[in-house]
């Protein structure tokens, strides 16, 4: 019996141009492309072990065994894609550790499904290209597609499984941005992203968001390639505001901002007016990602650390690609 | 010399379907219609006196003489429309009192320009219909058109001066709604409505807002006529959220919400989930208008009065039309 066991690591990522809404929920084909940066140090490490006598898949996440239910089903279904490719029906024990709070606006499903994809493919000895791994990860969680390649990443929306994948548009060392994540809640969000994506189309503003996304993608891509922080900051905040507009006007309306979120957004805008290179972006949760130009992070941390309601500040620079441990 | 002096009163109004953006800034022809309720007791009383030897217009607002500048020019320009109709070049002393805080999301310009329109027309003995007075008031401040007729009011967008006016769609006693205004700031807003309207078109979401407005107008009109609070609450909150989405995604982005605004929005949604008939709507300012179904106001006040940051709760039921004092 071969060694059907492997461990992989992947970093979370922060989207500068957001993913919100699918043209195909089953395949997680998004309504528009997105651009992100991997987050060094905000990592999921996952071991997949098919060398066992399990009758069904089991998973231990951050030290706790997952009960039977939708979370375990989602992992099983994801491994099914690879089992099918490998023509291997074995069940697996999945052990996964994530070193940052999950479910509160830092994309833990991104690093989790990227790591699971690489570990499962490696364990079952299915050789996939980076592009194929990115598309595979997308099936588990859309944003996981962006945690497969390294550095600054663009996910091309595509209209088929094969055409919807992410790739690097600039390497890790291209631009020394720092994401200072202001954590104001560690609670699991009330409405998860998967459900949220299916609500997006009910907003009267989503069609306009989709129609205007290509322009924001181009502006952001160019700003990253030219390291133009002013242009970058403007489009990143705009895109975050546009996504939350769609969220707040859907049926049901989704409000992810807390009062402290607004305080932080205003503080960041004020800092930028004072000449500090920083902008905010917010995912499907209350925490605020403060993206800092090179050397701006200390000033931003000094301004944020004493704001009431800020529990913790995490820092991350650009992270590398997902990888299988030797 | 005739008695060229008159006093008029007008109530503020709260828009359920909002006005934001013009197709013609000079004439204040809006991009879409709007629906509102006059607010009994939130009143401006204005006396216009042409019996004097003034070389230029003068105005005393809430006890303070207005200096030369854009605010006085706006009043002068407004009286010019009536002076032209009356073929009367005299200058006026305007004395105006408003009994609620101005510039913080309660439409003080609405009651002010409605009262000024009626007082000026009466003083100069220009006989205008309610429709003509509404259109005249609109030239001073768009929302003032809605403070001319009484009760529940719809402003028809129109594409010419004459066609853009408001009229009652239901009388004062049609539905015993109460607006509980949670005042959290009495500061004058940073970006006034007139400037804000000219920014609206820069949002990538404004075209979608305009395109979807007729549906919300119809839903709101029907809900008011049928006294269907559930349908009313849903469309009123949606329309407020849609307008603030446009504000937050314009260039420059306009943020009128304060942290306490978000707290109040959530409290109102929670109350409604618990069966209390209440919904929120927010104008171009941080204060939250909590629109209460008949008999719900005491429960809403009990829930809001101890929220930190709430300075004052004002109550208003449906108000009558603007009128000239005998």
XYZ file of C-alpha atoms in Angstrom:
652
model
C 0.000 0.000 0.000
C 1.489 3.355 -1.039
C 1.787 6.311 1.271
C -1.562 7.983 0.762
C -0.845 10.798 3.106
C 0.279 14.363 2.529
C 0.419 17.731 4.229
C -0.058 21.093 2.523
C -0.049 24.702 3.606
C -1.825 27.683 2.137
C -2.154 31.320 3.078
C -5.292 33.321 3.371
C -5.691 36.186 0.946
C -7.270 39.604 1.029
C -9.251 40.661 -2.019
C -8.602 44.158 -3.344
C -11.300 43.706 -5.987
C -13.983 41.522 -4.462
C -15.744 38.278 -5.255
C -19.464 38.433 -4.485
C -22.035 36.417 -6.410
C -21.868 33.495 -8.819
C -23.200 32.764 -12.264
C -23.125 29.113 -11.162
C -23.361 28.370 -7.437
C -22.583 24.656 -7.803
C -19.305 25.292 -9.641
C -18.687 28.612 -7.873
C -18.204 30.414 -11.171
C -18.149 34.078 -10.148
C -20.034 36.949 -11.755
C -16.774 38.844 -12.171
C -13.031 38.509 -11.712
C -11.189 39.499 -8.558
C -7.707 40.510 -7.444
C -6.019 39.702 -4.148
C -2.801 39.412 -2.205
C -1.868 36.317 -0.249
C -1.269 36.956 3.434
C 2.031 35.665 4.725
C 1.687 33.985 8.099
C -2.121 33.702 8.067
C -1.993 30.062 7.236
C -3.868 26.806 7.192
C -1.874 23.588 7.445
C -3.781 20.468 6.470
C -2.850 16.787 6.556
C -4.930 14.328 4.583
C -4.467 10.685 5.521
C -6.068 7.928 3.457
C -4.062 5.177 5.280
C -6.799 4.083 7.598
C -9.844 1.863 7.919
C -12.387 4.663 8.100
C -15.827 3.903 6.705
C -16.414 7.592 6.130
C -14.367 10.766 6.034
C -13.515 12.404 9.323
C -12.002 15.779 10.067
C -10.336 17.384 13.044
C -10.332 21.163 12.673
C -8.246 23.150 15.123
C -8.274 20.234 17.531
C -11.998 19.525 17.415
C -13.572 16.649 15.557
C -16.190 17.858 13.095
C -19.626 16.359 13.749
C -21.624 14.842 10.904
C -23.189 17.702 9.001
C -22.747 20.244 6.235
C -19.183 21.283 7.129
C -17.910 17.706 6.952
C -20.000 17.057 3.832
C -18.348 20.021 2.137
C -14.899 18.575 2.840
C -15.951 15.091 1.674
C -17.469 16.462 -1.496
C -14.277 18.351 -2.187
C -12.116 15.250 -1.767
C -14.567 13.371 -4.038
C -13.387 15.453 -7.002
C -9.842 14.210 -6.438
C -10.870 10.632 -5.571
C -12.677 10.535 -8.901
C -9.582 11.715 -10.760
C -7.480 9.156 -8.873
C -10.067 6.433 -9.206
C -9.524 5.825 -5.508
C -12.519 5.341 -3.213
C -10.675 5.469 0.124
C -11.902 7.636 2.959
C -9.629 10.086 4.698
C -8.845 11.597 8.026
C -8.317 15.344 7.593
C -6.428 17.237 10.251
C -6.360 20.983 9.772
C -5.014 23.866 11.809
C -5.595 27.529 11.045
C -3.601 30.112 12.978
C -6.090 32.996 12.793
C -9.748 33.466 13.816
C -12.164 31.853 11.379
C -15.473 33.134 10.094
C -14.963 36.806 10.834
C -13.856 38.403 7.605
C -10.444 36.849 7.177
C -10.856 34.287 4.474
C -10.268 31.080 6.397
C -12.136 29.034 3.795
C -9.652 30.330 1.205
C -6.566 28.962 2.927
C -8.471 25.871 4.094
C -9.671 24.710 0.681
C -6.416 25.646 -1.031
C -4.500 23.523 1.486
C -7.049 20.703 1.288
C -6.832 20.687 -2.508
C -3.055 20.430 -2.571
C -2.907 17.867 0.240
C -5.578 15.638 -1.268
C -4.069 15.733 -4.757
C -0.624 14.954 -3.336
C -1.894 12.148 -1.110
C -3.732 10.479 -3.969
C -0.857 11.160 -6.357
C -2.916 13.139 -8.828
C -0.619 15.467 -10.729
C -2.290 18.799 -11.414
C -0.913 22.088 -12.733
C -1.144 25.219 -10.608
C -4.006 26.360 -12.804
C -5.849 23.056 -12.288
C -5.243 23.186 -8.550
C -6.599 26.736 -8.456
C -9.764 25.666 -10.291
C -10.087 22.657 -7.983
C -9.740 24.819 -4.868
C -12.427 27.127 -6.300
C -14.944 24.266 -6.151
C -14.554 24.186 -2.354
C -14.534 27.943 -1.788
C -14.349 30.553 -4.520
C -11.667 32.658 -2.880
C -9.534 29.523 -2.321
C -8.689 29.675 -6.025
C -6.662 32.805 -5.227
C -4.719 31.157 -2.392
C -3.080 28.647 -4.731
C -0.742 30.960 -6.706
C 1.657 33.279 -4.837
C 1.935 37.004 -4.261
C -0.499 39.256 -6.102
C -3.160 37.193 -7.780
C -5.972 37.643 -10.281
C -8.846 35.185 -10.547
C -10.289 35.147 -14.050
C -14.035 34.682 -13.812
C -14.409 32.297 -16.750
C -17.642 30.583 -17.699
C -16.476 26.976 -17.396
C -14.712 25.039 -14.643
C -11.436 24.961 -16.566
C -11.486 28.670 -17.449
C -12.174 29.912 -13.932
C -8.824 29.957 -12.137
C -6.345 32.353 -10.568
C -2.743 33.156 -11.380
C -0.042 35.485 -10.125
C 0.075 38.906 -11.729
C 3.078 39.975 -9.625
C 5.398 38.006 -7.332
C 5.607 38.227 -3.541
C 8.488 40.710 -3.578
C 6.907 43.038 -6.158
C 5.475 45.539 -3.668
C 6.005 45.683 0.103
C 2.388 46.254 1.099
C 1.331 45.290 4.612
C -2.173 44.269 5.597
C -2.841 45.439 9.146
C -5.995 43.555 10.081
C -7.969 45.267 12.817
C -9.874 42.460 14.501
C -12.949 43.763 16.258
C -14.917 40.530 16.489
C -13.914 36.900 16.566
C -17.496 35.702 16.390
C -18.566 33.551 13.479
C -20.563 35.632 11.038
C -24.327 35.227 10.948
C -24.525 34.714 7.195
C -21.654 32.786 5.640
C -20.190 33.674 2.278
C -21.710 30.709 0.454
C -25.221 31.797 1.402
C -24.309 35.426 0.832
C -23.241 34.769 -2.758
C -26.668 33.351 -3.530
C -28.333 36.498 -2.139
C -26.204 38.907 -4.203
C -28.440 38.780 -7.291
C -31.426 40.020 -5.275
C -29.851 43.461 -4.861
C -31.021 46.067 -7.379
C -27.378 47.201 -7.477
C -25.622 43.907 -8.291
C -26.009 44.194 -12.078
C -24.369 47.632 -11.967
C -21.600 46.239 -9.768
C -20.918 43.484 -12.297
C -21.056 45.852 -15.259
C -18.528 48.199 -13.681
C -16.185 45.499 -12.315
C -13.926 45.183 -15.403
C -12.977 48.845 -15.085
C -12.079 48.456 -11.404
C -10.119 45.268 -12.160
C -8.087 47.090 -14.788
C -7.460 50.096 -12.561
C -6.359 47.865 -9.699
C -4.149 45.629 -11.865
C -2.412 48.647 -13.374
C -1.984 50.312 -9.968
C -0.375 47.168 -8.549
C 1.943 46.747 -11.525
C 2.936 50.453 -11.367
C 3.060 50.457 -7.532
C 0.788 53.530 -7.638
C -0.601 53.614 -4.104
C -2.961 56.569 -4.581
C -4.740 54.964 -7.528
C -4.705 51.626 -5.704
C -6.217 53.072 -2.517
C -9.048 54.777 -4.356
C -10.169 51.725 -6.307
C -9.754 49.316 -3.376
C -11.983 51.373 -1.070
C -14.483 51.925 -3.862
C -14.724 48.226 -4.637
C -15.193 47.338 -0.971
C -17.921 49.977 -0.645
C -19.601 48.709 -3.807
C -19.678 45.130 -2.499
C -21.084 46.151 0.873
C -23.680 48.259 -0.955
C -24.852 45.122 -2.739
C -24.874 43.233 0.558
C -26.920 45.880 2.364
C -29.493 46.125 -0.430
C -30.106 42.424 -1.017
C -33.098 40.447 0.164
C -32.459 39.731 2.976
C -30.176 42.713 3.581
C -26.757 41.680 4.917
C -24.989 44.039 7.288
C -21.456 42.995 8.116
C -20.260 46.332 9.490
C -20.248 46.968 13.213
C -20.096 50.487 14.696
C -16.342 50.095 15.206
C -15.994 49.121 11.540
C -17.267 52.586 10.595
C -14.922 54.222 13.085
C -11.973 52.398 11.532
C -13.016 53.269 7.987
C -13.145 56.935 8.916
C -9.812 56.759 10.734
C -8.173 55.226 7.675
C -9.611 57.878 5.367
C -8.408 60.596 7.745
C -4.920 59.082 7.884
C -4.747 59.089 4.102
C -5.827 62.738 3.993
C -2.908 63.423 6.339
C -0.545 61.768 3.852
C -0.243 58.278 5.360
C -0.384 55.604 2.650
C -3.249 53.408 3.817
C -6.662 52.307 2.577
C -9.281 49.939 3.922
C -11.035 46.903 2.535
C -13.619 44.755 4.293
C -14.745 41.220 3.513
C -17.931 39.455 4.619
C -17.337 40.269 8.272
C -16.734 43.246 10.543
C -12.935 43.250 10.623
C -11.089 45.952 8.728
C -8.097 45.209 6.543
C -5.912 48.303 6.469
C -3.628 47.996 3.461
C -0.477 49.979 4.107
C 2.005 51.346 1.605
C 5.650 50.377 2.248
C 6.815 51.819 5.602
C 3.342 53.130 6.549
C 2.351 50.245 8.834
C 3.926 51.607 12.067
C 1.995 54.886 11.750
C -1.212 53.003 11.012
C -0.746 50.682 13.983
C -0.045 53.629 16.271
C -3.295 55.274 15.147
C -5.440 52.161 15.421
C -4.211 50.368 18.496
C -6.005 52.535 21.021
C -9.369 52.707 19.273
C -12.013 51.219 21.597
C -13.362 47.964 20.193
C -10.148 46.920 18.445
C -9.285 43.551 20.007
C -6.115 42.824 18.121
C -4.020 44.015 15.188
C -2.543 41.353 12.943
C 0.076 42.146 10.338
C 0.773 40.322 7.126
C 2.852 41.092 4.082
C 2.463 39.393 0.715
C 2.462 35.615 1.023
C 3.732 32.899 -1.263
C 1.850 30.152 -3.042
C 0.268 27.129 -1.426
C 2.742 24.265 -1.127
C 3.004 20.597 -0.211
C 5.346 19.782 2.652
C 8.155 17.481 1.664
C -48.464 101.385 -0.437
C -50.055 97.934 0.023
C -49.150 95.563 2.842
C -46.204 93.682 1.307
C -45.672 91.503 4.271
C -46.736 87.938 5.032
C -45.938 85.051 7.324
C -46.077 81.378 6.341
C -45.401 78.087 8.091
C -44.261 74.762 6.652
C -43.354 71.428 8.129
C -40.277 69.391 7.441
C -40.838 66.048 5.760
C -39.206 62.659 5.884
C -38.714 60.863 2.588
C -39.684 57.185 2.467
C -38.446 56.940 -1.129
C -35.501 59.261 -1.432
C -34.430 62.155 -3.613
C -30.757 62.009 -4.550
C -29.396 63.448 -7.784
C -30.760 65.769 -10.445
C -31.112 65.675 -14.193
C -30.884 69.480 -13.986
C -29.089 70.994 -11.006
C -30.146 74.576 -11.791
C -33.862 73.716 -11.816
C -33.471 70.892 -9.275
C -35.252 68.440 -11.550
C -34.646 65.098 -9.839
C -33.511 61.845 -11.454
C -36.519 60.062 -9.979
C -39.702 60.676 -7.998
C -39.904 60.482 -4.216
C -42.487 59.910 -1.499
C -42.596 61.493 1.944
C -44.641 62.354 4.976
C -44.792 65.847 6.426
C -43.680 66.043 10.046
C -46.139 67.737 12.341
C -44.435 70.085 14.761
C -41.056 70.169 13.004
C -41.739 73.558 11.556
C -40.273 76.648 9.984
C -42.137 79.941 10.365
C -41.031 82.692 8.020
C -42.031 86.309 7.714
C -41.170 88.202 4.541
C -41.385 91.962 4.738
C -40.999 94.129 1.646
C -42.166 97.270 3.524
C -38.750 98.741 4.108
C -36.020 100.828 2.557
C -33.472 98.042 2.223
C -31.037 98.327 -0.671
C -30.565 94.584 -0.624
C -32.261 91.549 0.880
C -31.512 90.719 4.496
C -32.357 87.655 6.523
C -32.446 86.813 10.217
C -32.390 83.049 10.705
C -33.073 81.737 14.183
C -32.191 85.108 15.659
C -28.938 85.613 13.758
C -28.507 87.945 10.817
C -27.146 86.108 7.792
C -23.858 87.557 6.525
C -23.397 88.313 2.830
C -22.649 85.028 1.108
C -24.107 81.962 -0.582
C -26.870 81.307 2.002
C -28.283 84.812 1.634
C -27.810 84.682 -2.157
C -29.875 81.477 -2.266
C -32.752 83.213 -0.441
C -32.501 86.293 -2.665
C -32.459 84.213 -5.802
C -35.519 82.356 -4.606
C -37.438 85.572 -3.964
C -36.342 86.803 -7.417
C -38.571 84.177 -9.033
C -41.578 85.675 -7.255
C -40.473 89.300 -7.711
C -40.318 88.602 -11.441
C -43.854 87.191 -11.453
C -45.057 90.186 -9.429
C -43.016 92.645 -11.474
C -41.924 94.065 -8.139
C -38.256 94.904 -7.541
C -38.448 95.610 -3.806
C -35.984 94.053 -1.410
C -37.141 92.133 1.653
C -36.305 91.441 5.235
C -36.756 87.708 5.894
C -37.189 86.528 9.471
C -37.236 82.784 9.890
C -37.400 80.457 12.880
C -36.980 76.698 12.749
C -37.772 74.688 15.863
C -35.455 71.693 15.236
C -31.695 71.300 14.601
C -30.696 72.241 11.067
C -28.238 70.559 8.764
C -28.132 67.143 10.405
C -30.484 64.936 8.448
C -33.807 66.532 9.253
C -34.776 68.411 6.164
C -34.634 72.003 7.395
C -34.204 73.332 3.873
C -37.494 71.619 2.978
C -39.597 73.487 5.534
C -37.536 76.656 5.046
C -38.014 76.986 1.292
C -41.648 75.858 1.435
C -42.381 78.565 4.014
C -40.331 81.158 2.117
C -42.203 80.353 -1.112
C -45.621 80.762 0.441
C -44.667 83.872 2.414
C -43.058 85.593 -0.561
C -45.943 84.806 -2.915
C -48.451 86.044 -0.331
C -46.485 89.204 0.433
C -46.192 90.130 -3.226
C -49.774 89.080 -3.906
C -48.888 86.515 -6.537
C -51.666 83.946 -6.675
C -50.275 80.466 -7.279
C -51.918 77.035 -7.121
C -50.590 74.429 -4.677
C -48.913 72.716 -7.629
C -47.227 75.963 -8.696
C -46.133 76.688 -5.126
C -44.674 73.180 -4.880
C -42.696 73.666 -8.099
C -41.563 77.092 -6.888
C -40.394 75.667 -3.542
C -38.473 72.984 -5.481
C -36.307 75.689 -7.089
C -35.003 76.607 -3.612
C -34.552 73.061 -2.294
C -35.786 69.938 -4.035
C -37.356 68.371 -0.961
C -39.186 71.645 -0.221
C -41.577 70.741 -3.041
C -42.868 67.962 -0.779
C -43.463 70.272 2.195
C -46.086 72.298 0.327
C -48.941 69.720 0.143
C -50.128 67.984 3.316
C -49.954 64.473 4.753
C -48.431 61.766 2.560
C -46.891 63.284 -0.524
C -45.438 62.169 -3.831
C -43.108 64.369 -5.861
C -43.361 63.584 -9.570
C -39.915 63.903 -11.106
C -40.989 65.571 -14.334
C -38.607 66.883 -16.965
C -39.719 70.535 -16.968
C -40.193 73.103 -14.206
C -43.980 72.912 -14.472
C -44.125 69.098 -14.443
C -41.897 68.619 -11.406
C -44.112 69.137 -8.370
C -45.529 67.249 -5.398
C -49.068 66.461 -4.353
C -50.823 64.600 -1.552
C -51.437 60.901 -2.159
C -53.153 60.463 1.220
C -54.333 63.000 3.815
C -52.838 63.626 7.252
C -55.301 61.329 9.032
C -54.915 58.420 6.589
C -52.397 56.449 8.672
C -51.210 57.150 12.224
C -47.493 56.642 11.625
C -45.047 58.281 14.009
C -41.519 59.319 13.115
C -39.302 58.909 16.172
C -36.170 60.803 15.194
C -33.105 59.630 17.074
C -30.805 62.632 17.094
C -27.196 61.597 17.557
C -25.506 64.699 16.195
C -26.573 68.310 15.918
C -23.492 69.259 13.931
C -23.923 70.683 10.472
C -23.111 68.031 7.898
C -19.794 68.237 6.093
C -21.279 67.937 2.614
C -24.636 69.609 2.105
C -27.384 68.096 0.004
C -26.982 70.505 -2.901
C -23.350 69.491 -3.365
C -24.230 65.850 -2.695
C -26.795 65.770 -5.490
C -24.146 66.826 -7.978
C -21.880 63.971 -6.833
C -24.548 61.261 -7.173
C -23.925 60.614 -10.866
C -20.294 59.677 -10.163
C -21.343 56.491 -8.364
C -21.261 53.340 -10.507
C -24.518 52.404 -8.749
C -26.615 55.529 -9.393
C -27.922 54.407 -12.804
C -29.178 51.171 -11.233
C -30.759 53.145 -8.406
C -32.613 55.316 -10.900
C -33.671 52.354 -13.024
C -35.138 50.530 -10.027
C -36.765 53.572 -8.400
C -40.169 53.330 -10.153
C -40.687 49.873 -8.666
C -39.900 51.091 -5.155
C -42.147 54.131 -5.637
C -45.026 51.888 -6.652
C -44.460 49.464 -3.781
C -44.306 52.322 -1.283
C -47.340 54.139 -2.678
C -49.416 50.945 -2.579
C -48.221 50.081 0.933
C -49.196 53.523 2.202
C -52.619 53.414 0.539
C -53.230 49.882 1.911
C -51.679 50.710 5.304
C -49.513 47.565 4.856
C -46.717 48.188 7.358
C -44.641 45.085 6.543
C -44.431 45.931 2.846
C -43.843 49.580 3.726
C -41.003 48.792 6.162
C -39.176 46.598 3.673
C -39.189 49.096 0.820
C -38.411 52.100 3.044
C -35.290 50.489 4.520
C -34.245 49.221 1.096
C -34.558 52.650 -0.485
C -32.574 54.279 2.322
C -29.861 51.655 1.979
C -29.800 52.109 -1.800
C -29.348 55.887 -1.467
C -26.535 55.542 1.071
C -24.914 52.974 -1.214
C -24.803 55.582 -3.957
C -23.432 58.142 -1.502
C -20.674 55.830 -0.267
C -19.569 54.865 -3.783
C -19.488 58.320 -5.350
C -16.389 60.353 -6.074
C -15.759 61.668 -3.494
C -17.391 59.018 -1.309
C -19.902 60.494 1.139
C -20.324 58.778 4.489
C -23.177 60.175 6.543
C -23.482 57.259 8.992
C -21.816 57.445 12.387
C -21.134 54.335 14.502
C -24.293 55.024 16.510
C -26.273 55.204 13.253
C -25.365 51.550 12.618
C -26.294 50.605 16.184
C -29.710 52.192 15.737
C -30.282 50.528 12.367
C -29.574 47.145 13.916
C -31.775 47.879 16.930
C -34.675 48.804 14.652
C -34.260 45.629 12.579
C -34.157 43.562 15.763
C -37.308 45.245 17.097
C -39.126 44.424 13.874
C -38.005 40.790 14.086
C -39.558 40.771 17.553
C -42.856 41.966 16.089
C -42.640 45.706 16.779
C -43.829 47.715 13.768
C -40.870 49.966 13.058
C -38.406 50.625 10.242
C -35.599 53.109 9.745
C -34.785 55.670 7.113
C -31.803 58.018 7.045
C -31.322 61.243 5.106
C -28.090 63.047 4.282
C -26.982 63.073 7.911
C -26.351 60.684 10.789
C -29.725 60.881 12.545
C -32.061 57.924 12.282
C -35.751 58.329 11.537
C -37.580 55.396 13.099
C -40.966 55.162 11.416
C -43.408 53.517 13.788
C -46.671 51.767 12.994
C -49.708 53.030 14.946
C -49.214 52.392 18.694
C -45.615 51.149 18.274
C -43.868 54.410 19.200
C -43.796 53.860 23.011
C -42.029 50.501 22.589
C -39.561 52.013 20.141
C -38.813 54.944 22.434
C -38.292 52.584 25.361
C -35.779 50.591 23.316
C -33.872 53.579 21.939
C -33.742 56.053 24.786
C -30.904 54.388 26.657
C -28.642 53.687 23.697
C -25.341 55.520 24.233
C -24.902 58.308 21.717
C -28.604 59.111 21.386
C -28.853 62.779 22.399
C -32.574 63.236 21.993
C -35.669 61.545 20.615
C -38.126 63.747 18.737
C -41.580 62.522 17.790
C -43.705 63.638 14.900
C -46.864 62.348 13.300
C -48.086 63.264 9.825
C -48.171 67.006 9.283
C -50.460 69.208 7.252
C -49.682 71.422 4.281
C -47.741 74.643 4.338
C -49.978 77.630 5.072
C -50.025 81.398 5.194
C -50.926 82.930 8.524
C -54.000 85.097 8.410
